[in-house]
């Protein structure tokens, strides 16, 4: 089981490398900001960049999801087609924040569990504090997994590819 929400896979396609680059390039735009939020200036699917077969993008969404995967990949020729090695992971700052939050919630849960053994009349209802760190982990993993699946499907459809 993976501790951190991340995924890596390779897409195989019969399309040549340059065609895959062009397809991705048409669906990537640079982020532009206004004072309060990102401005949507076009209808591209990703924001980020692609340079010499390497891309670093995020899906453009109209809602907030801090667990949106950062997608990095490399396009390489293979025979008459090409391969795309893709890695998806949560941004580093979000990982740091969630690690601190889960560790804090787990510390509280451990302290509360220890207090069960020191109380003359323990209440096992305090074991519900374990739901906080578990819910934090599930929230991070669930938010990431949903977005990962959406992005993976889009990439496969875009390049008409398949995963080994």
PDB file of C-alpha atoms in Angstrom, residues 1-121:
ATOM      1  CA  UNK A   1       0.000   0.000   0.000  1.00  0.00           C
ATOM      2  CA  UNK A   2       1.240   3.467  -0.864  1.00  0.00           C
ATOM      3  CA  UNK A   3       1.544   5.860   2.064  1.00  0.00           C
ATOM      4  CA  UNK A   4       1.578   9.030  -0.017  1.00  0.00           C
ATOM      5  CA  UNK A   5      -0.999   9.541  -2.742  1.00  0.00           C
ATOM      6  CA  UNK A   6       0.961   9.302  -5.974  1.00  0.00           C
ATOM      7  CA  UNK A   7       0.833   7.312  -9.159  1.00  0.00           C
ATOM      8  CA  UNK A   8       3.137   6.582 -12.063  1.00  0.00           C
ATOM      9  CA  UNK A   9       2.355   4.766 -15.267  1.00  0.00           C
ATOM     10  CA  UNK A  10       3.397   4.541 -18.909  1.00  0.00           C
ATOM     11  CA  UNK A  11       1.045   5.189 -21.803  1.00  0.00           C
ATOM     12  CA  UNK A  12       1.778   3.472 -25.106  1.00  0.00           C
ATOM     13  CA  UNK A  13       0.360   5.015 -28.274  1.00  0.00           C
ATOM     14  CA  UNK A  14       0.705   4.434 -31.993  1.00  0.00           C
ATOM     15  CA  UNK A  15       0.911   8.190 -32.596  1.00  0.00           C
ATOM     16  CA  UNK A  16       4.385   9.598 -33.338  1.00  0.00           C
ATOM     17  CA  UNK A  17       6.144  11.714 -30.719  1.00  0.00           C
ATOM     18  CA  UNK A  18       5.584  15.051 -32.476  1.00  0.00           C
ATOM     19  CA  UNK A  19       1.859  14.425 -32.860  1.00  0.00           C
ATOM     20  CA  UNK A  20       1.560  13.592 -29.151  1.00  0.00           C
ATOM     21  CA  UNK A  21       3.463  16.789 -28.290  1.00  0.00           C
ATOM     22  CA  UNK A  22       1.138  18.820 -30.512  1.00  0.00           C
ATOM     23  CA  UNK A  23      -1.972  17.241 -28.978  1.00  0.00           C
ATOM     24  CA  UNK A  24      -0.753  18.017 -25.481  1.00  0.00           C
ATOM     25  CA  UNK A  25       0.374  21.507 -26.452  1.00  0.00           C
ATOM     26  CA  UNK A  26      -3.118  22.331 -27.752  1.00  0.00           C
ATOM     27  CA  UNK A  27      -4.554  21.373 -24.356  1.00  0.00           C
ATOM     28  CA  UNK A  28      -2.070  23.290 -22.168  1.00  0.00           C
ATOM     29  CA  UNK A  29      -2.143  26.986 -21.346  1.00  0.00           C
ATOM     30  CA  UNK A  30      -0.061  29.142 -19.048  1.00  0.00           C
ATOM     31  CA  UNK A  31      -1.718  30.212 -15.792  1.00  0.00           C
ATOM     32  CA  UNK A  32      -2.766  33.820 -15.576  1.00  0.00           C
ATOM     33  CA  UNK A  33      -3.804  35.386 -12.298  1.00  0.00           C
ATOM     34  CA  UNK A  34      -6.079  38.233 -11.401  1.00  0.00           C
ATOM     35  CA  UNK A  35      -6.173  39.724  -7.904  1.00  0.00           C
ATOM     36  CA  UNK A  36      -8.275  37.036  -6.223  1.00  0.00           C
ATOM     37  CA  UNK A  37      -8.017  33.901  -8.330  1.00  0.00           C
ATOM     38  CA  UNK A  38      -6.728  32.375 -11.503  1.00  0.00           C
ATOM     39  CA  UNK A  39      -8.302  33.814 -14.618  1.00  0.00           C
ATOM     40  CA  UNK A  40      -9.649  31.374 -17.175  1.00  0.00           C
ATOM     41  CA  UNK A  41      -8.661  32.840 -20.494  1.00  0.00           C
ATOM     42  CA  UNK A  42      -9.404  29.885 -22.744  1.00  0.00           C
ATOM     43  CA  UNK A  43     -10.867  26.404 -22.703  1.00  0.00           C
ATOM     44  CA  UNK A  44      -7.707  24.318 -22.431  1.00  0.00           C
ATOM     45  CA  UNK A  45      -7.774  21.282 -20.165  1.00  0.00           C
ATOM     46  CA  UNK A  46      -4.420  21.785 -18.426  1.00  0.00           C
ATOM     47  CA  UNK A  47      -2.349  24.690 -17.194  1.00  0.00           C
ATOM     48  CA  UNK A  48       1.421  24.386 -17.133  1.00  0.00           C
ATOM     49  CA  UNK A  49       4.018  23.893 -19.822  1.00  0.00           C
ATOM     50  CA  UNK A  50       5.513  21.440 -22.288  1.00  0.00           C
ATOM     51  CA  UNK A  51       9.147  21.770 -23.433  1.00  0.00           C
ATOM     52  CA  UNK A  52      11.150  19.284 -25.515  1.00  0.00           C
ATOM     53  CA  UNK A  53       8.891  16.362 -24.712  1.00  0.00           C
ATOM     54  CA  UNK A  54       8.743  17.097 -20.971  1.00  0.00           C
ATOM     55  CA  UNK A  55       5.516  18.444 -19.480  1.00  0.00           C
ATOM     56  CA  UNK A  56       4.469  19.680 -16.048  1.00  0.00           C
ATOM     57  CA  UNK A  57       0.751  20.432 -15.783  1.00  0.00           C
ATOM     58  CA  UNK A  58      -2.313  20.537 -13.560  1.00  0.00           C
ATOM     59  CA  UNK A  59      -5.913  20.158 -14.637  1.00  0.00           C
ATOM     60  CA  UNK A  60      -7.835  23.429 -14.831  1.00  0.00           C
ATOM     61  CA  UNK A  61     -10.880  23.230 -12.595  1.00  0.00           C
ATOM     62  CA  UNK A  62     -13.620  25.670 -11.583  1.00  0.00           C
ATOM     63  CA  UNK A  63     -13.639  24.513  -7.961  1.00  0.00           C
ATOM     64  CA  UNK A  64     -11.052  24.183  -5.213  1.00  0.00           C
ATOM     65  CA  UNK A  65      -9.285  20.882  -4.638  1.00  0.00           C
ATOM     66  CA  UNK A  66      -5.973  21.095  -2.796  1.00  0.00           C
ATOM     67  CA  UNK A  67      -5.330  17.441  -3.638  1.00  0.00           C
ATOM     68  CA  UNK A  68      -5.262  18.098  -7.381  1.00  0.00           C
ATOM     69  CA  UNK A  69      -2.364  16.067  -8.824  1.00  0.00           C
ATOM     70  CA  UNK A  70       0.687  17.735 -10.275  1.00  0.00           C
ATOM     71  CA  UNK A  71       1.274  15.798 -13.507  1.00  0.00           C
ATOM     72  CA  UNK A  72       4.782  15.420 -14.879  1.00  0.00           C
ATOM     73  CA  UNK A  73       5.686  13.387 -17.889  1.00  0.00           C
ATOM     74  CA  UNK A  74       8.171  12.634 -20.626  1.00  0.00           C
ATOM     75  CA  UNK A  75       7.262  11.789 -24.216  1.00  0.00           C
ATOM     76  CA  UNK A  76       9.687   9.474 -26.007  1.00  0.00           C
ATOM     77  CA  UNK A  77       9.607   7.797 -29.414  1.00  0.00           C
ATOM     78  CA  UNK A  78       9.204   4.030 -29.527  1.00  0.00           C
ATOM     79  CA  UNK A  79       9.171   2.313 -32.890  1.00  0.00           C
ATOM     80  CA  UNK A  80       6.457   3.885 -35.032  1.00  0.00           C
ATOM     81  CA  UNK A  81       4.648   5.225 -31.961  1.00  0.00           C
ATOM     82  CA  UNK A  82       5.654   6.745 -28.667  1.00  0.00           C
ATOM     83  CA  UNK A  83       5.534   6.295 -24.912  1.00  0.00           C
ATOM     84  CA  UNK A  84       4.523   8.791 -22.266  1.00  0.00           C
ATOM     85  CA  UNK A  85       5.912   8.210 -18.786  1.00  0.00           C
ATOM     86  CA  UNK A  86       3.574   9.986 -16.376  1.00  0.00           C
ATOM     87  CA  UNK A  87       3.934  10.727 -12.664  1.00  0.00           C
ATOM     88  CA  UNK A  88       1.138  12.248 -10.597  1.00  0.00           C
ATOM     89  CA  UNK A  89       1.547  13.499  -7.054  1.00  0.00           C
ATOM     90  CA  UNK A  90       0.150  16.055  -4.628  1.00  0.00           C
ATOM     91  CA  UNK A  91       2.011  19.358  -4.307  1.00  0.00           C
ATOM     92  CA  UNK A  92       4.756  19.364  -1.674  1.00  0.00           C
ATOM     93  CA  UNK A  93       3.214  22.114   0.472  1.00  0.00           C
ATOM     94  CA  UNK A  94      -0.050  20.171   0.747  1.00  0.00           C
ATOM     95  CA  UNK A  95       1.864  17.028   1.766  1.00  0.00           C
ATOM     96  CA  UNK A  96       3.683  18.975   4.503  1.00  0.00           C
ATOM     97  CA  UNK A  97       0.438  20.518   5.787  1.00  0.00           C
ATOM     98  CA  UNK A  98      -1.466  17.217   5.786  1.00  0.00           C
ATOM     99  CA  UNK A  99       1.461  15.428   7.468  1.00  0.00           C
ATOM    100  CA  UNK A 100       1.487  17.979  10.274  1.00  0.00           C
ATOM    101  CA  UNK A 101      -2.297  17.875  10.590  1.00  0.00           C
ATOM    102  CA  UNK A 102      -2.461  14.065  10.660  1.00  0.00           C
ATOM    103  CA  UNK A 103       0.466  13.833  13.117  1.00  0.00           C
ATOM    104  CA  UNK A 104      -1.220  16.368  15.408  1.00  0.00           C
ATOM    105  CA  UNK A 105      -4.539  14.541  15.253  1.00  0.00           C
ATOM    106  CA  UNK A 106      -2.801  11.189  15.825  1.00  0.00           C
ATOM    107  CA  UNK A 107      -0.915  12.605  18.834  1.00  0.00           C
ATOM    108  CA  UNK A 108      -4.205  13.732  20.336  1.00  0.00           C
ATOM    109  CA  UNK A 109      -5.728  10.331  19.639  1.00  0.00           C
ATOM    110  CA  UNK A 110      -2.786   8.545  21.287  1.00  0.00           C
ATOM    111  CA  UNK A 111      -2.972  10.806  24.347  1.00  0.00           C
ATOM    112  CA  UNK A 112      -6.715  10.222  24.626  1.00  0.00           C
ATOM    113  CA  UNK A 113      -6.273   6.461  24.277  1.00  0.00           C
ATOM    114  CA  UNK A 114      -3.603   6.450  27.004  1.00  0.00           C
ATOM    115  CA  UNK A 115      -5.993   8.354  29.262  1.00  0.00           C
ATOM    116  CA  UNK A 116      -8.414   5.429  28.939  1.00  0.00           C
ATOM    117  CA  UNK A 117      -6.037   3.297  30.962  1.00  0.00           C
ATOM    118  CA  UNK A 118      -5.518   5.892  33.700  1.00  0.00           C
ATOM    119  CA  UNK A 119      -9.196   6.697  34.317  1.00  0.00           C
ATOM    120  CA  UNK A 120     -11.072   4.740  36.995  1.00  0.00           C
ATOM    121  CA  UNK A 121     -14.220   4.641  34.827  1.00  0.00           C
TER     122      UNK A 121
END
